[in-house]
Coordinates of C-alpha atoms and ligand atoms in Angstrom, one line a residue:
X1 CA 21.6 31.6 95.7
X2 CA 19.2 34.7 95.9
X3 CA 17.8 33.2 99.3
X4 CA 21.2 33.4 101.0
X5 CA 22.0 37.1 100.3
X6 CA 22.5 39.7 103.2
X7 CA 19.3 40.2 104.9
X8 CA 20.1 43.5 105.7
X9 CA 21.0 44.9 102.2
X10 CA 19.1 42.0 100.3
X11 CA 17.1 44.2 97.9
X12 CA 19.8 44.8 95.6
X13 CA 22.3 41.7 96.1
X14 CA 21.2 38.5 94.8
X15 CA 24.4 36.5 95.3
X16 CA 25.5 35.5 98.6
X17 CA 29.2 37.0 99.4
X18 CA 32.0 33.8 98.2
X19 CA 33.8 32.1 101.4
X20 CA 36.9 34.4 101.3
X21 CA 34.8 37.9 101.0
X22 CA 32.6 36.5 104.4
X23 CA 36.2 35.7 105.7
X24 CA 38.0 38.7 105.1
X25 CA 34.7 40.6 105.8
X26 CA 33.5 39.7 109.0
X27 CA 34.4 41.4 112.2
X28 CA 31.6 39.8 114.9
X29 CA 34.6 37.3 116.2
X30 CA 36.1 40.2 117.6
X31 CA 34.1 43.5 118.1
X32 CA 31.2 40.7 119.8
X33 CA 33.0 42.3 123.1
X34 CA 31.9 45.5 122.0
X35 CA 28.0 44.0 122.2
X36 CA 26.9 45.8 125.8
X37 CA 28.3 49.0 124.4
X38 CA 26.4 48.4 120.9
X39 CA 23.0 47.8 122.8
X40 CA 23.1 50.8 125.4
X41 CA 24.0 53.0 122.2
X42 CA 20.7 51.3 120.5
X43 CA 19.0 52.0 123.3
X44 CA 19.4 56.1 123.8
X45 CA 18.6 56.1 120.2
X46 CA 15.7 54.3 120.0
X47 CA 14.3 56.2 123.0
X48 CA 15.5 59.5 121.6
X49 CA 14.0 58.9 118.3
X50 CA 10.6 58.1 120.3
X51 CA 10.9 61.1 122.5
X52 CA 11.4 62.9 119.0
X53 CA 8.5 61.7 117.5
X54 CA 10.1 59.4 114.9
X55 CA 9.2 56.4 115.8
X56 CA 6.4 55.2 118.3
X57 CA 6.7 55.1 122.1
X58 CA 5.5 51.3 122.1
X59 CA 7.8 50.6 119.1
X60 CA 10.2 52.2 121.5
X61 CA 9.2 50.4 124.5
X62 CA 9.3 47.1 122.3
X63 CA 13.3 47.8 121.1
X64 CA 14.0 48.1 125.1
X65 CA 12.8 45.0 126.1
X66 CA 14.0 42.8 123.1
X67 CA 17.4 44.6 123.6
X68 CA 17.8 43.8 127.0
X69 CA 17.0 40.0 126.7
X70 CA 19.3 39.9 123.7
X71 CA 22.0 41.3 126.1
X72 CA 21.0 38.6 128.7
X73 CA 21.2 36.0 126.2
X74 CA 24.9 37.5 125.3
X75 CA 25.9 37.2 129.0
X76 CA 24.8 34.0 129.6
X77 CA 26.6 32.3 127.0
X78 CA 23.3 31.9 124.9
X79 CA 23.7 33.9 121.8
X80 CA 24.9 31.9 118.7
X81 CA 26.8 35.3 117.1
X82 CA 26.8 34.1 113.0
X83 CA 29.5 35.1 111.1
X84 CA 27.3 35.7 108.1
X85 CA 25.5 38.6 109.7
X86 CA 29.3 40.1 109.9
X87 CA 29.7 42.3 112.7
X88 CA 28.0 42.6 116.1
X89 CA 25.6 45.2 114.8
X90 CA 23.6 43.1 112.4
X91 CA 23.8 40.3 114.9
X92 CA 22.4 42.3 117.5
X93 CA 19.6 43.9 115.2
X94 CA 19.1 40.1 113.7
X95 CA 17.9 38.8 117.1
X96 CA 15.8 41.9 118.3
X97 CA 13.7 41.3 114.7
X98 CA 13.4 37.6 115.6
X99 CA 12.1 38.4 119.6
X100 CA 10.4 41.4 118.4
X101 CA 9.6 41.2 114.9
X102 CA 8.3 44.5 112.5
X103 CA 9.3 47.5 115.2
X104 CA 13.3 46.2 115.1
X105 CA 13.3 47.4 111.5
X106 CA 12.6 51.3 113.1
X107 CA 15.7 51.0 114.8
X108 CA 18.0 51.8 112.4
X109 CA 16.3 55.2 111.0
X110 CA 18.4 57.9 111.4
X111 CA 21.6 55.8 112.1
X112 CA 24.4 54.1 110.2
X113 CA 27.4 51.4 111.0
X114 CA 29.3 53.7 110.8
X115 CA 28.1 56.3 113.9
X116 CA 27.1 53.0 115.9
X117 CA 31.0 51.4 115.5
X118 CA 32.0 54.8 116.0
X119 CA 30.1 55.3 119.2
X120 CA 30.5 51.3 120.9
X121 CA 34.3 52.0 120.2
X122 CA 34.6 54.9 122.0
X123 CA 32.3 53.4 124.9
X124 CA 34.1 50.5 124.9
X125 CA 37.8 52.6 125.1
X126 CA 36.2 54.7 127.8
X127 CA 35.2 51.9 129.9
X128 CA 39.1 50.5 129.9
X129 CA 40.3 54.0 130.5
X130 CA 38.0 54.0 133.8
X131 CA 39.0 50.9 134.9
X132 CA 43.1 51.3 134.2
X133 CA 42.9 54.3 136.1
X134 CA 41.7 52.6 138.9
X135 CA 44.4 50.0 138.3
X136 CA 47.0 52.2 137.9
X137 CA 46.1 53.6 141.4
X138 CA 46.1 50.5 143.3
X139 CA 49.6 49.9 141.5
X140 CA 51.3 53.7 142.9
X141 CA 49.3 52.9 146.2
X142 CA 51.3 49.2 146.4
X143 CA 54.2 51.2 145.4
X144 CA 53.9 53.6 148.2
X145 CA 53.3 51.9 150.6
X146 CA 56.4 49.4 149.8
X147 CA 58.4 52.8 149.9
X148 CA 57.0 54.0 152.8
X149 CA 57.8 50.8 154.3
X150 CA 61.7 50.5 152.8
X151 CA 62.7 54.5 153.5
X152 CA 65.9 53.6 155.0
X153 CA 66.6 51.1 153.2
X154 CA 69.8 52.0 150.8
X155 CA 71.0 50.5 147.6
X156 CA 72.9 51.6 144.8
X157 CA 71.5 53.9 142.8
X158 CA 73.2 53.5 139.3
X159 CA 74.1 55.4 136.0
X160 CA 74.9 53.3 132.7
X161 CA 74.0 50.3 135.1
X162 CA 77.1 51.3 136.9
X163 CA 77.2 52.0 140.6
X164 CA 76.8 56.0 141.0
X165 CA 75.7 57.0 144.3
X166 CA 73.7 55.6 147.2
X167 CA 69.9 55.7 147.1
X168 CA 67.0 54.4 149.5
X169 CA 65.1 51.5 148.0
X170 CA 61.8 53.6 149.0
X171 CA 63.3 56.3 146.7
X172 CA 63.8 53.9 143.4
X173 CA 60.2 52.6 143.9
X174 CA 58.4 56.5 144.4
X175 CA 60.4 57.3 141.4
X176 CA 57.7 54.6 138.9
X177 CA 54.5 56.3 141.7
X178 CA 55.1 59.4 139.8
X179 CA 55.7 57.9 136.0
X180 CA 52.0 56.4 136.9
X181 CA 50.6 59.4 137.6
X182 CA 51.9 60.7 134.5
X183 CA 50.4 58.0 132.5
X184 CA 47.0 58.1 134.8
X185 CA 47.3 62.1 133.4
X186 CA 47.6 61.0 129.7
X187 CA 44.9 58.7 129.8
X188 CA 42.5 61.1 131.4
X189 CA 43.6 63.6 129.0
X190 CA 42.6 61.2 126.2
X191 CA 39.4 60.6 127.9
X192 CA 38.8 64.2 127.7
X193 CA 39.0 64.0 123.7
X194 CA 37.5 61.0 123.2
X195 CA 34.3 62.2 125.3
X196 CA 32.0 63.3 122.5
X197 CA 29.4 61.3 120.8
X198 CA 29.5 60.6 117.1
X199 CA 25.9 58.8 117.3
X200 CA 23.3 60.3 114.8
X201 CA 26.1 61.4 112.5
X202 CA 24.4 58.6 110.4
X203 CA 26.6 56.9 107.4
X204 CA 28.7 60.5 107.0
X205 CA 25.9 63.9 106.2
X206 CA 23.7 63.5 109.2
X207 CA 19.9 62.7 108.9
X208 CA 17.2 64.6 107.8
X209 CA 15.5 63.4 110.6
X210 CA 14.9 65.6 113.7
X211 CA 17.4 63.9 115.8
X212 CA 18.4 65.1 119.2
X213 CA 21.9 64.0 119.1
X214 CA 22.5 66.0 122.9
X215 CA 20.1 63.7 124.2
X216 CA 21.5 61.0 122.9
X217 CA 25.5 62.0 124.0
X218 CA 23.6 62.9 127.5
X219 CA 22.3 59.0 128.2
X220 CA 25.6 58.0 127.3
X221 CA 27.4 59.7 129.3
X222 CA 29.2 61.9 126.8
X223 CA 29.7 65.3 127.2
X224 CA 28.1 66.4 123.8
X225 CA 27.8 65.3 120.5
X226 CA 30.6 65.7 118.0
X227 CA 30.3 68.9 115.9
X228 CA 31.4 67.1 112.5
X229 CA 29.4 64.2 111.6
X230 CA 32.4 63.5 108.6
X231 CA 35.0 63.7 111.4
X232 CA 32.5 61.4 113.6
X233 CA 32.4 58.5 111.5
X234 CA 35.8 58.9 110.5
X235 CA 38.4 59.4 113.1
X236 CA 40.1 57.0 115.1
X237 CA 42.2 59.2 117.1
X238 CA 40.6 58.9 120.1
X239 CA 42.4 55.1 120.0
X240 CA 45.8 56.5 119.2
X241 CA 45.8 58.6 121.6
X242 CA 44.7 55.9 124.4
X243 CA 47.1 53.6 122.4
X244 CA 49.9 56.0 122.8
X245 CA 49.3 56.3 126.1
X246 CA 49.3 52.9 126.8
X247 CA 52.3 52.4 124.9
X248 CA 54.1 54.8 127.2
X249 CA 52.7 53.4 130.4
X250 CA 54.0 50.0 128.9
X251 CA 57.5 51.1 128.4
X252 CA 57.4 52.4 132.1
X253 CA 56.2 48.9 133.3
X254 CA 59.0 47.0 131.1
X255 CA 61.8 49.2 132.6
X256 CA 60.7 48.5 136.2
X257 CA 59.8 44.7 135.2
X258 CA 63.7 44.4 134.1
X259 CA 64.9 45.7 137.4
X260 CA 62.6 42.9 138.6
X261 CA 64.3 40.5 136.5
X262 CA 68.3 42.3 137.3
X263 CA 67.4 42.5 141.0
X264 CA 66.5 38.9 141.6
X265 CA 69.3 37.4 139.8
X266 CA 71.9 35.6 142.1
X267 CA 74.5 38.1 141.1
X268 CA 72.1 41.2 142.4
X269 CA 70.1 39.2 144.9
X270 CA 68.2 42.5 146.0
X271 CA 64.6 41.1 146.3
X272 CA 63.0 37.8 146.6
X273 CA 59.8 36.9 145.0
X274 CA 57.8 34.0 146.3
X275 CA 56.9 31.0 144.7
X276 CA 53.5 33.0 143.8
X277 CA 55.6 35.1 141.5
X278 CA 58.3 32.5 139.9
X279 CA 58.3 29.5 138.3
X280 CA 60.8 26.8 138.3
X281 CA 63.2 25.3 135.6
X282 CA 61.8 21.6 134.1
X283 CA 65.3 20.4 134.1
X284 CA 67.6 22.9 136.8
X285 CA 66.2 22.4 140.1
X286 CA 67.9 25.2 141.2
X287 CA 66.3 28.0 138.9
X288 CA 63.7 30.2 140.3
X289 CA 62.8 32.3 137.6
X290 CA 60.2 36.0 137.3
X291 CA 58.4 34.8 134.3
X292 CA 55.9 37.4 135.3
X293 CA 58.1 40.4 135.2
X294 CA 59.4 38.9 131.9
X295 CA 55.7 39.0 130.2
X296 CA 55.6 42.9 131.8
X297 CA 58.7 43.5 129.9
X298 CA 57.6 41.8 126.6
X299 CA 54.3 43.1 126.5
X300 CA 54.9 46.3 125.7
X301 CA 55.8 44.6 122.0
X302 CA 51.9 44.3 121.3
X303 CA 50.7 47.4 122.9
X304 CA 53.2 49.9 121.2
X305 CA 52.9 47.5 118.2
X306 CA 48.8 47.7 118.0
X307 CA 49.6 51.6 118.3
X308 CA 51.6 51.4 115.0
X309 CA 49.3 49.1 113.9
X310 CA 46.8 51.8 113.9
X311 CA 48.7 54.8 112.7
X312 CA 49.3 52.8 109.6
X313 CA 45.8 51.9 108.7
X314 CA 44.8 55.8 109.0
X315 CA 47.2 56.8 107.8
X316 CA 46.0 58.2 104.1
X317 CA 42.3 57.2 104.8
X318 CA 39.9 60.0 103.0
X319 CA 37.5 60.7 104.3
X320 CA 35.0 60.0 105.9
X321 CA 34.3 56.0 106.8
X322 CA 36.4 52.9 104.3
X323 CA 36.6 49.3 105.7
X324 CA 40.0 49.5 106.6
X325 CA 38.5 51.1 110.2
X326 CA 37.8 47.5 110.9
X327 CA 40.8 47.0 111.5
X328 CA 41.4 49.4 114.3
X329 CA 39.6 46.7 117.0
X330 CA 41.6 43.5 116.8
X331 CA 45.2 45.2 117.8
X332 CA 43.2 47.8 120.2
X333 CA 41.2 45.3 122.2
X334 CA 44.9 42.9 122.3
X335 CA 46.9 46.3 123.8
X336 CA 44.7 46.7 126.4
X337 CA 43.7 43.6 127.4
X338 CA 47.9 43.2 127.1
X339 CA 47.7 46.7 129.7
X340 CA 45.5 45.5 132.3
X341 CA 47.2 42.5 132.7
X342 CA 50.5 43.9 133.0
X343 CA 49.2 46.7 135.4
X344 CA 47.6 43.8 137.5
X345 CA 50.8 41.9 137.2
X346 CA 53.5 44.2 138.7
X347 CA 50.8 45.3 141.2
X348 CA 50.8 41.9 142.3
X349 CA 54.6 41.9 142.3
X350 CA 55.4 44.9 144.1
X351 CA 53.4 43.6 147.0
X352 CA 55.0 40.0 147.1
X353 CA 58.9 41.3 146.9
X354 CA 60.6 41.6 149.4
X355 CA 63.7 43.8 149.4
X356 CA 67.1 41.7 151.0
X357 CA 68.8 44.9 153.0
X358 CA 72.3 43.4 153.4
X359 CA 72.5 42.8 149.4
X360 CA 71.4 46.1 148.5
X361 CA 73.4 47.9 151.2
X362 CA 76.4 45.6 150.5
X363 CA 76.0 46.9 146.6
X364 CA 75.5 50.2 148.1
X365 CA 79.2 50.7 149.0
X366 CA 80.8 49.3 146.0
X367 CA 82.1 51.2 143.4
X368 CA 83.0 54.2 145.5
X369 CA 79.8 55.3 145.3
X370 CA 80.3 58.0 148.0
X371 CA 82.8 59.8 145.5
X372 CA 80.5 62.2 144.9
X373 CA 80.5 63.4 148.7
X374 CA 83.8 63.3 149.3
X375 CA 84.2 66.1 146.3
X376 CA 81.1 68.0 147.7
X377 CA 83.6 67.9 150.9
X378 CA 86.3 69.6 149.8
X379 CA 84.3 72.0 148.2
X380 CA 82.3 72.7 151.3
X381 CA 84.9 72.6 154.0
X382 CA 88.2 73.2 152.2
X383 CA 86.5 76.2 149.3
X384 CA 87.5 74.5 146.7
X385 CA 86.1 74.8 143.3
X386 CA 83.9 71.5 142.0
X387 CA 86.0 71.2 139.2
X388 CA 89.2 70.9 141.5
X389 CA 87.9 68.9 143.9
X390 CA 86.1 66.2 141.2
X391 CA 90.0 65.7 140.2
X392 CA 91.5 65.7 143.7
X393 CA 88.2 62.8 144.5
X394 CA 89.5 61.2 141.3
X395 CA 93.2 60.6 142.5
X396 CA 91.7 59.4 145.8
X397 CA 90.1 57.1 144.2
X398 CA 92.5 55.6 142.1
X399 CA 94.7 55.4 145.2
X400 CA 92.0 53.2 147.1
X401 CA 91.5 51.1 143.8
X402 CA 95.6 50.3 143.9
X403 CA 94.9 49.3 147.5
X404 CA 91.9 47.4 147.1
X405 CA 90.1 49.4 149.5
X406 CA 87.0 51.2 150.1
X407 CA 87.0 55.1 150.5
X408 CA 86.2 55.2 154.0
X409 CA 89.0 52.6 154.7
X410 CA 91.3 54.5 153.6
X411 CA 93.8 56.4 155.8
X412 CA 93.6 59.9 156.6
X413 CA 97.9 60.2 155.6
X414 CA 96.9 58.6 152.3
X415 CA 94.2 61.2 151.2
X416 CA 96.6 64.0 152.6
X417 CA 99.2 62.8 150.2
X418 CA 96.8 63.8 147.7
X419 CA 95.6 67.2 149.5
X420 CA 97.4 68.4 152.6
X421 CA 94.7 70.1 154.0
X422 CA 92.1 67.1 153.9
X423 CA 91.2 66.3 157.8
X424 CA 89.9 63.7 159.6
X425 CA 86.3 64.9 160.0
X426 CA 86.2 63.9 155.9
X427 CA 84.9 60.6 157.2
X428 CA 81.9 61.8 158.5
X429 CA 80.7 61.8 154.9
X430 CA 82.0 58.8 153.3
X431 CA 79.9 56.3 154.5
X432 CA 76.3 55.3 152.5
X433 CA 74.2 56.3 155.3
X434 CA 75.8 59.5 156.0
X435 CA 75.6 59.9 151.7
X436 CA 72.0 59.5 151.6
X437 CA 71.3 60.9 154.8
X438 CA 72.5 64.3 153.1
X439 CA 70.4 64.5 150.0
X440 CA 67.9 66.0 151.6
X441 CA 67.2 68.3 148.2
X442 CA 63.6 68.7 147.1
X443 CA 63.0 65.2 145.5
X444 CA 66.4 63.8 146.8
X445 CA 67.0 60.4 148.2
X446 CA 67.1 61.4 152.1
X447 CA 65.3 59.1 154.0
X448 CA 63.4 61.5 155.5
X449 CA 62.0 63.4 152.4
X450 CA 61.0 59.7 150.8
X451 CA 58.9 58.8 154.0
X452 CA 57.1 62.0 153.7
X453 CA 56.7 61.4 149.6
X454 CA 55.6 58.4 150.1
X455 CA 52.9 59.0 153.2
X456 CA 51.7 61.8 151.1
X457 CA 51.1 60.0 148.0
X458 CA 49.4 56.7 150.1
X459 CA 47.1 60.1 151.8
X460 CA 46.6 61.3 148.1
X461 CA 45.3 57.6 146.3
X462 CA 43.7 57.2 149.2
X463 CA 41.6 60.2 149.1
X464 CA 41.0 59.6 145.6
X465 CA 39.4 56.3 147.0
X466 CA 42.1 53.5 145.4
Ligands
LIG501 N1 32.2 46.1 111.3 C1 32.3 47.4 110.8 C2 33.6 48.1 111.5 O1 34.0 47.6 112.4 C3 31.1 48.3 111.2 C4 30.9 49.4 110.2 C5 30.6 49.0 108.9 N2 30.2 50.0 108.1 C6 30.1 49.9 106.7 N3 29.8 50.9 106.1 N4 30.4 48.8 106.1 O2 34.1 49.1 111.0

């Protein structure tokens, strides 16, 4: 059995590990997509410890050139990754020492698994955070422009899921532009954080070797090294945070992915979605259904799920490095890969709906949804106190419920049975365009302040080059 033991820690093992401990052990089947992040790190330290003196420029040179073809070989489909050399590192190293023989041994001086995983994780986390950004902004930027495009257009806007008061369509959709740019705020901010390089913080104690670890954070585009080399090895929270993050962005796509799912039910009927967007039923012919928006909703189940995940298998760890850490890349790699998607998704959604303006303004009306103005009526032409006039609205109300009538059809003698002084002009305000003609309110529904919203968010994403 001796010949079969680890290659990499061989001297003192002369057993090979039993099936189960290679099972539970290995990691390559997943943290393989971390392998252009695990090279480029191999690379800045194989040419820092050259510029340093600790290994030789053509042993240097050497490590370059094998690492790069083993990176070709890995995008090309060509490299057979072997579970028993466990994790991407010692597959990587593995092939450099068979293209390059006796100088891939030098690569490893001064470095440890445990500041290489470190370091390819918090590549690999950056990279996504770059790219959702950029996703998220195409998404506000569909957004807007949808807005832009649907200013006037009014539905209900609705409290409990009941009818409250008129809103523009434009309005409801600027309302998830912002959320975004909340999330796009928390994910920078974790970028921020996460932007320090644990590399040459070796196994836990650093190296007694003259690394420059600056140069090192520099070629990879961090912004320095990490101060600590215990906390480099060790902490994960640079995931959390992106996880928590995520997990919020999630929860903001699953609300607006069930309005998707409420707004193009029969009963709603506010948008359509194309056949690019639905599916049909194998046995109702009539069903059209928004299986997309339904993933979007669900999917925020695995991403706040791998975040818990994670908190969990921290949770207690002492320091600095323990196997558990493993762990930490499965559920990571599955949230965000779960996060793009859905980003893509309800981008590709919002710019296929298409918002049905008799439905919603039919919806609009019901519910006496302009209650709100009649009060803000009497308070503005008759003096009254709000208080007063919320329970004079009130009886009108249930007077035009009795009737089975809408506010504005009611008759002037009816609401002055209720308030003498009530006067015609009262109609001016009852109607849904007149409602949310008059929020005109910093942030309020008015048509006119959601055009200008949303030209001047499509003018800000599209400065930022979305
Ligand atoms: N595959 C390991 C991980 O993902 C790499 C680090 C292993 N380090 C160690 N000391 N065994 O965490």
């Amino acid at each position: 059995m001796t010949d079969t033991s680890n290659k990499m820690w061989g001297g003192r093992f002369t057993m090979s590990p039993a099936e189960i401990m290679q099972e539970i052990n290995a990691s390559v089947g997943f943290d393989k997509a971390m392998a252009p992040q695990d090279i480029a790190g191999s690379k800045a330290h194989a040419a820092m410890l050259a510029a340093q003196g600790i290994i030789s420029a053509e042993d240097a040179a050497a490590i370059a050139k094998g690492l790069d073809q083993v990176l070709a070989e890995i995008e090309a489909g060509k490299f057979a990754f072997k579970v028993e050399l466990e994790d991407v590192h010692m597959n990587v190293e593995s092939r450099l020492k068979e293209l390059i023989g006796e100088p891939a041994g030098r690569l490893h001086t001064a470095r440890s698994r445990n500041d290489q995983v470190a370091t390819d994780f918090r590549l690999y986390v950056r990279a996504w955070l770059d790219a959702t950004d950029a996703a998220i902004g195409k998404l506000q930027l569909a957004l807007a422009r949808k807005a832009a495009a649907n200013a006037e257009i009014v539905m209900p806007g609705f409290t409990h899921l009941q009818p409250a008061q008129p809103v523009t369509f434009g309005h409801h959709l600027l309302a998830y532009v912002e959320m975004l740019a909340r999330d796009r705020g928390r994910f920078a901010d974790a970028r921020t954080r996460l932007n320090q390089s644990p590399l040459g913080s070796a196994a836990l104690a650093g190296t007694s070797f003259p690394l420059d670890r600056h140069a090192t954070a520099k070629a990879l585009g961090f912004d320095e090294p990490t101060a600590n080399s215990l906390d480099g090895v060790s902490d994960r929270d640079f995931a959390l945070e992106t996880l928590a993050a995520a997990s919020i962005c999630a929860v903001h796509l699953s609300r607006f992915a069930e309005e998707i799912v409420l707004w193009t039910t029969p009963q709603f009927g506010f948008i359509r979605l194309s056949d690019r967007f639905t599916t049909g039923s194998s046995i109702m012919p009539q069903k059209r259904n928004p299986d997309a928006a339904e993933l979007v909703r669900a999917k925020v189940g695995r991403i706040a799920g791998a975040f818990q995940s994670l908190l969990m298998v921290m949770k207690g760890l002492p320091l600095a490095y323990s196997k558990d850490m493993q762990e930490d890349k499965e559920v990571t790699f599955d949230a965000l890969r779960s996060m793009t998607l859905g980003i893509s998704a309800v981008t590709g959604i919002v710019d296929d709906m298409q918002p049905v303006a008799e439905r919603m303004a039919a919806a609009a009306g019901a519910g006496y949804s302009t209650a709100t103005d009649l009060a803000d009526w009497l308070v503005r032409t008759l003096g009254m106190p709000f208080r007063e006039a919320h329970h004079v609205t009130g009886r009108i109300v249930a007077l035009a419920e009795a009737r089975k009538v809408a506010l504005d059809e009611l008759d002037l003698a009816a609401m002055q049975s209720v308030h003498p002084s009530i006067n015609k002009q009262v109609f001016d305000v009852l109607t849904v365009a007149q409602s949310v003609r008059s929020r005109t309110s910093y942030g309020g529904t008015a048509p006119q302040n959601v055009s200008k919203m949303a030209e001047a968010w499509i003018k800000r994403l599209e400065g930022q080059g979305v």
